[in-house]
Amino acid sequence: MSKIYDITLIDGDGIGPEITQAVVEIIDAVGVKINWDKQLAGARAYERYQDTIPEVTIKSIEKNKICLKAPITTPIGTGFKSVNVGLRRHFDLYANVRPSKNLPNVKTPFSNVDLVIIRENTEDIYAGIEHKIDDETIHGIKLITKKGCERICDFAFQYAIKNNRTKVGVVTKANISKLADGMFLNTFREVAKNYQNIETHEILVDNLCMQLVQKPSQFDVLVMPNLYGDIVSDLCAGLIGGLGLAQSANIGTSCAIFEAVHGSAPDIAGQNIANPSGLLRSAIMMLNYIGENNAASSIENALFEVLKEGKILTKDLGGNSTTSEFKEEIIKKLSV
Ligand code: NAI
C-alpha cells in the first residue's frame, strides 16, 4: 500500500485558494496520497483568530514537519509583522532555496540560465533589531552569527553535491561590511575545505548583479546573507520570466515550508485566471524533499509540455485560458 503523508496546507489569501486547489488536484492525479491538514495564516487567519499566525497553525506545522503554503496578504496597518518572516524564524528555516532555470517557451533575454540561490533566511536585518535614537535617527542592526554562517555555507555545499552541481560561489559585500560579511566570507572559506571536489568562487554583490544581467550562465550555486539573497533571488526570477513562475523552499533542521515567490495578487483574485505554476513548482520541490521523485518528475514534465505547446496558457503567459483549464491540461499530460 502506498504511503499517506500528513502535510500542513495553508491556502492563503487572494489568489491563494484558487492556485492551491489546482495544485492539490494535480498532486492527487499523480497518485501521491496526502492527508492535507488545512490551516490559516495571514489576513483570513486574522479575521478568524485576530492573529496572523495562529497557534493552531504553528502546532500543525510542528506535528507534520512539512507545509505547502500559498501567498498570504499582510493586513494593512501598523504592527503587523511579516507572516513569512515570522514562520521562518519560529521554525528556524535557515535555508531559502530558489532555483532559476529557463522554462520551455518562456521567452527571456537569456536561454541558458540554470542557477540556484541559497539565501540565509533567519539573520541579517531580518532579525528585526532597530532602535530609534531620536526622531531623525534610527539604528538598524545587521545580525550575523558564526553558527548561522556555518550552517548555510554547509547547506550550499551539500545542496550542490545532492543535485550534481559543481560550483558554489559566495556573495558578500565584505569590502565594506568587514566584520559581518567578513565573517560570512571567512566561514565559507573554512567550510569549503571540507568539499575539495566542489569548485568555489567569491564575488561582491554589486558585481554579481551586473554579471547576472550580462552573462548569467557562468553561475551555478550561489550562497549569501539574507538581504542580498532576497534581492538577488527576485532578480534571478526575472531572468527566467518573472515571479509568477518562481518556486522556493524554506528548509530547517526539523521542518520545511514550500511556497510560491509571488504575492496574493488581490487585483486578479477570484477570477480563475491566476497562474498556479509558482506554487506547483514549489510543490514539486516538496515532493522531491519527501522522496516522491517520480511523481515530482511526472508533474514537472507535464507542466513543461503544456508550456512548450503554448496552447493552454494563463493570461500572464500570453494566453487566455483559465486556472482550471491550465490545471486540466497538466493533468492530461501526467504519466501515471
Ligand atoms: P503580487 O505578487 O501579489 O502581485 C504583483 C503582480 O503580479 C500583480 O499584477 C498580480 O496580478 C501579478 N501576479 C502575481 N502572482 C500571479 C500569478 N500567480 N498569476 C498571475 N499573475 C500574478 O505582489 P503585490 O501586489 O505587491 O502584493 C500583494 C499582497 O501579497 C500584499 O499583501 C503582499 O504583502 C503579499 N505578498 C505575499 C507574499 C507571500 O505570501 N509569500 C510574497 C509577496 C507579497
XYZ file of C-alpha atoms and ligand atoms in Angstrom:
380
model
C 0.000 0.000 0.000
C 1.352 3.443 -0.859
C 2.356 5.798 1.922
C -0.008 8.533 3.135
C 1.712 11.799 4.091
C 0.433 14.300 6.668
C 1.198 17.788 5.342
C 0.016 21.190 6.552
C -1.691 23.199 3.819
C -2.069 26.978 4.074
C -4.163 28.055 1.100
C -3.513 31.727 1.768
C -5.352 34.856 0.674
C -6.276 36.476 -2.656
C -5.469 34.007 -5.466
C -4.119 31.555 -2.849
C -7.194 29.296 -2.627
C -7.558 29.062 -6.463
C -3.961 28.112 -7.170
C -3.865 25.796 -4.143
C -6.941 23.921 -5.401
C -5.260 23.420 -8.790
C -2.028 22.155 -7.196
C -3.822 19.782 -4.808
C -5.792 18.270 -7.729
C -2.610 17.784 -9.795
C -0.827 16.044 -6.885
C -3.893 13.884 -6.331
C -3.957 12.957 -10.033
C -0.315 11.875 -9.987
C -1.204 9.417 -7.235
C 0.642 10.740 -4.181
C -1.612 10.282 -1.161
C -1.615 13.288 1.135
C -3.754 13.925 4.160
C -3.834 17.732 3.901
C -4.108 19.431 7.291
C -5.711 22.748 6.254
C -4.749 25.763 8.367
C -4.893 29.538 8.087
C -2.226 32.252 8.150
C -2.385 35.875 7.014
C -5.459 38.053 6.517
C -8.084 35.276 6.790
C -6.372 33.982 9.929
C -6.516 37.486 11.381
C -10.264 37.750 10.675
C -10.917 34.436 12.414
C -8.350 34.367 15.241
C -7.170 38.018 15.469
C -3.725 36.548 14.858
C -1.892 36.295 11.502
C -0.055 33.138 12.635
C -2.493 31.340 14.969
C -1.240 28.797 17.489
C -3.245 26.033 15.777
C -1.278 26.618 12.547
C 2.044 26.541 14.419
C 1.050 23.282 16.156
C 0.060 21.716 12.831
C 3.445 22.511 11.225
C 5.253 21.329 14.369
C 3.435 17.998 14.119
C 3.613 17.438 10.353
C 7.086 18.985 9.782
C 6.149 19.854 6.186
C 3.938 22.645 4.913
C 2.811 23.829 1.477
C 1.936 27.495 1.689
C 0.154 29.762 -0.792
C 0.793 33.519 -0.682
C -0.880 35.477 2.054
C -1.904 39.106 2.402
C -0.281 41.079 5.184
C -3.143 43.137 6.684
C -2.556 46.848 6.154
C -1.940 48.867 9.302
C 0.799 49.266 11.811
C 2.063 46.440 13.958
C 1.602 43.522 11.517
C 4.867 41.692 11.257
C 5.517 39.677 8.093
C 3.946 36.231 8.442
C 6.621 34.764 6.201
C 9.484 36.153 8.273
C 7.619 35.057 11.435
C 7.244 31.447 10.239
C 10.853 31.263 9.068
C 12.096 32.478 12.425
C 9.728 30.366 14.535
C 10.719 27.149 12.756
C 14.339 28.218 12.264
C 14.031 27.646 8.490
C 17.551 28.848 7.891
C 17.932 27.953 4.212
C 15.879 29.556 1.464
C 16.381 27.691 -1.811
C 15.430 29.472 -5.033
C 16.306 27.713 -8.307
C 16.169 29.720 -11.569
C 16.227 27.761 -14.815
C 14.804 28.661 -18.225
C 11.341 27.275 -18.923
C 10.123 25.961 -22.281
C 8.534 28.618 -24.480
C 9.002 31.411 -21.923
C 10.975 33.988 -23.895
C 13.626 35.891 -21.949
C 16.847 37.682 -22.966
C 18.936 34.624 -21.944
C 18.392 30.990 -22.870
C 20.977 29.297 -20.677
C 20.115 30.252 -17.090
C 20.439 27.395 -14.598
C 21.427 28.616 -11.168
C 20.311 28.288 -7.563
C 20.301 30.956 -4.888
C 20.836 29.677 -1.340
C 19.805 32.539 0.912
C 20.436 32.636 4.665
C 16.893 33.032 5.954
C 16.933 33.987 9.646
C 19.618 36.609 10.335
C 20.893 39.908 8.900
C 18.498 42.877 9.112
C 15.585 40.380 9.194
C 16.384 39.759 12.866
C 14.311 42.950 13.199
C 16.555 44.771 15.648
C 16.027 48.518 15.220
C 16.239 51.355 17.726
C 15.052 54.910 17.493
C 17.805 57.132 18.774
C 15.791 60.294 18.229
C 13.041 61.392 15.822
C 15.531 61.760 12.999
C 17.957 58.923 13.730
C 17.349 55.184 13.525
C 19.860 52.478 14.400
C 19.220 49.236 12.446
C 21.313 46.174 13.275
C 22.640 43.581 10.847
C 22.971 40.450 12.956
C 25.274 37.708 11.637
C 26.416 34.731 13.740
C 29.196 32.223 13.170
C 26.712 29.348 13.594
C 24.396 30.965 11.018
C 27.250 31.336 8.518
C 28.495 27.788 9.058
C 25.189 26.046 8.584
C 24.127 27.972 5.472
C 27.527 27.544 3.785
C 27.482 23.842 4.629
C 23.903 23.603 3.293
C 25.026 25.151 -0.013
C 27.800 22.571 -0.496
C 25.508 19.705 0.498
C 22.874 21.015 -1.930
C 25.495 21.116 -4.699
C 26.510 17.517 -4.058
C 22.935 16.183 -3.870
C 21.943 17.998 -7.059
C 25.034 17.166 -9.142
C 26.246 20.735 -9.254
C 29.918 21.524 -9.495
C 30.448 25.121 -8.388
C 29.483 27.166 -5.300
C 30.041 30.934 -5.139
C 29.866 33.084 -2.029
C 28.275 36.533 -2.364
C 29.059 39.312 0.130
C 29.933 42.966 0.485
C 32.955 42.082 2.611
C 34.930 45.045 1.270
C 32.565 47.349 3.201
C 30.929 45.172 5.877
C 34.283 43.962 7.087
C 33.138 42.265 10.290
C 29.695 40.851 9.424
C 30.196 39.947 5.751
C 33.859 39.336 6.533
C 32.804 36.532 8.883
C 30.406 35.123 6.270
C 33.216 35.038 3.699
C 35.821 33.583 6.067
C 33.397 30.921 7.245
C 32.654 29.993 3.627
C 36.394 29.544 3.046
C 36.676 27.297 6.126
C 33.630 25.186 5.199
C 34.858 24.866 1.587
C 37.910 22.934 2.845
C 35.538 20.015 3.592
C 34.364 19.949 -0.018
C 37.523 19.756 -2.124
C 35.659 18.380 -5.165
C 33.450 21.436 -5.495
C 34.850 24.458 -7.305
C 34.419 27.730 -5.366
C 34.489 31.433 -6.167
C 33.928 34.745 -4.360
C 32.033 37.753 -5.695
C 30.776 41.080 -4.338
C 27.012 41.513 -4.541
C 27.079 44.643 -6.742
C 29.359 42.973 -9.272
C 27.161 39.840 -9.141
C 24.077 41.868 -10.116
C 25.857 43.352 -13.102
C 27.211 39.942 -14.202
C 23.798 38.302 -13.776
C 22.204 40.629 -16.306
C 25.111 40.167 -18.738
C 26.174 36.522 -18.511
C 24.038 34.528 -16.060
C 25.180 31.173 -17.473
C 28.503 31.471 -15.608
C 26.784 30.909 -12.232
C 25.764 27.654 -10.575
C 25.035 27.603 -6.799
C 25.342 30.954 -5.006
C 25.200 31.324 -1.205
C 24.669 34.679 0.504
C 23.347 36.529 3.572
C 19.615 37.229 3.897
C 19.179 40.725 2.392
C 21.352 40.111 -0.665
C 19.531 36.790 -1.176
C 16.135 38.473 -1.020
C 17.053 40.958 -3.731
C 19.223 38.764 -5.957
C 16.701 35.890 -5.986
C 13.993 38.213 -7.365
C 16.451 39.420 -9.994
C 17.044 35.772 -10.929
C 13.286 35.098 -11.101
C 13.181 37.947 -13.630
C 15.852 36.179 -15.694
C 13.544 33.199 -16.289
C 10.253 35.025 -16.854
C 9.130 36.629 -13.604
C 7.878 35.968 -10.106
C 4.696 34.184 -11.276
C 6.741 31.139 -12.264
C 9.268 31.037 -9.423
C 9.336 28.426 -6.690
C 11.009 28.308 -3.293
C 11.711 26.113 -0.299
C 12.444 27.200 3.263
C 14.352 24.432 4.973
C 15.340 23.992 8.616
C 16.712 21.136 10.671
C 13.277 19.747 11.556
C 10.660 21.469 9.316
C 10.302 22.716 5.756
C 7.843 25.153 4.181
C 7.403 25.262 0.401
C 5.879 28.385 -1.128
C 5.459 30.345 -4.349
C 7.500 33.506 -4.522
C 4.768 35.858 -5.748
C 2.161 37.550 -3.530
C -1.601 37.079 -3.138
C -2.391 39.175 -6.281
C -5.607 40.766 -4.944
C -6.111 42.502 -8.332
C -6.968 39.174 -10.021
C -8.297 37.171 -7.047
C -11.495 35.167 -7.559
C -11.370 35.365 -11.378
C -9.907 31.896 -12.074
C -7.126 33.435 -14.190
C -4.086 33.145 -11.884
C -1.105 31.061 -12.947
C -0.584 28.192 -10.483
C 2.949 27.383 -11.777
C 4.893 29.050 -8.916
C 3.033 27.082 -6.252
C 3.074 23.933 -8.396
C 6.852 24.136 -8.821
C 7.202 24.655 -5.047
C 5.080 21.519 -4.596
C 7.446 19.687 -6.982
C 10.334 20.680 -4.664
C 8.256 19.371 -1.744
C 7.632 16.025 -3.475
C 11.363 15.642 -4.115
C 12.026 16.530 -0.460
C 9.733 13.726 0.778
C 11.249 11.256 -1.682
C 8.410 11.169 -4.240
C 10.865 11.828 -7.063
C 8.918 10.030 -9.798
C 5.751 11.981 -9.051
C 7.781 15.200 -8.972
C 9.320 14.461 -12.409
C 5.969 13.474 -13.867
C 4.379 16.789 -12.810
C 7.388 18.810 -13.960
C 7.408 17.109 -17.378
C 3.659 17.677 -17.774
C 3.997 21.357 -16.858
C 6.915 21.803 -19.277
C 4.944 20.095 -22.056
C 1.980 22.426 -21.535
C 4.303 25.449 -21.617
C 6.104 24.106 -24.705
C 2.873 23.501 -26.636
C 1.771 27.017 -25.732
C -1.923 26.360 -26.485
C -3.387 26.441 -22.983
C -1.715 29.264 -21.095
C -2.877 31.724 -18.447
C -3.033 35.433 -19.215
C 0.314 36.318 -17.587
C 1.975 33.875 -20.025
C 0.295 35.479 -23.025
C -2.661 33.069 -23.258
C -6.353 33.380 -22.408
C -7.019 30.118 -20.555
C -8.306 29.866 -17.011
C -6.507 28.434 -13.991
C -8.808 25.387 -14.197
C -8.113 24.793 -17.916
C -4.346 25.104 -17.341
C -4.591 22.610 -14.456
C -6.675 20.152 -16.531
C -4.129 20.307 -19.364
C -1.313 19.426 -16.930
C -3.347 16.532 -15.515
C -3.957 15.191 -19.061
C -0.211 15.083 -19.681
C 0.790 13.340 -16.449
C 2.485 9.966 -16.912
C 0.950 7.866 -14.134
P 1.896 40.219 -6.100
O 2.982 39.240 -6.401
O 0.714 39.688 -5.379
O 1.346 40.853 -7.495
C 2.163 41.581 -8.405
C 1.585 41.479 -9.808
O 1.813 40.150 -10.327
C 0.068 41.684 -9.863
O -0.268 42.349 -11.046
C -0.511 40.271 -9.897
O -1.767 40.174 -10.556
C 0.584 39.517 -10.652
N 0.672 38.097 -10.204
C 1.211 37.642 -9.054
N 1.101 36.325 -8.974
C 0.472 35.920 -10.095
C 0.062 34.637 -10.607
N 0.296 33.510 -9.925
N -0.589 34.593 -11.797
C -0.798 35.714 -12.498
N -0.424 36.959 -12.092
C 0.199 37.052 -10.895
O 2.540 41.442 -5.308
P 1.857 42.669 -4.538
O 0.679 43.170 -5.314
O 2.969 43.581 -4.231
O 1.345 42.084 -3.151
C 0.003 41.670 -2.876
C -0.063 41.068 -1.478
O 0.743 39.890 -1.422
C 0.461 42.017 -0.356
O -0.400 41.896 0.763
C 1.823 41.422 -0.018
O 2.176 41.659 1.324
C 1.584 39.944 -0.264
N 2.796 39.153 -0.558
C 2.838 37.893 -0.025
C 3.907 37.070 -0.303
C 3.878 35.691 0.277
O 2.960 35.338 0.977
N 4.883 34.874 0.002
C 5.028 37.493 -1.143
C 4.853 38.833 -1.708
C 3.772 39.633 -1.401
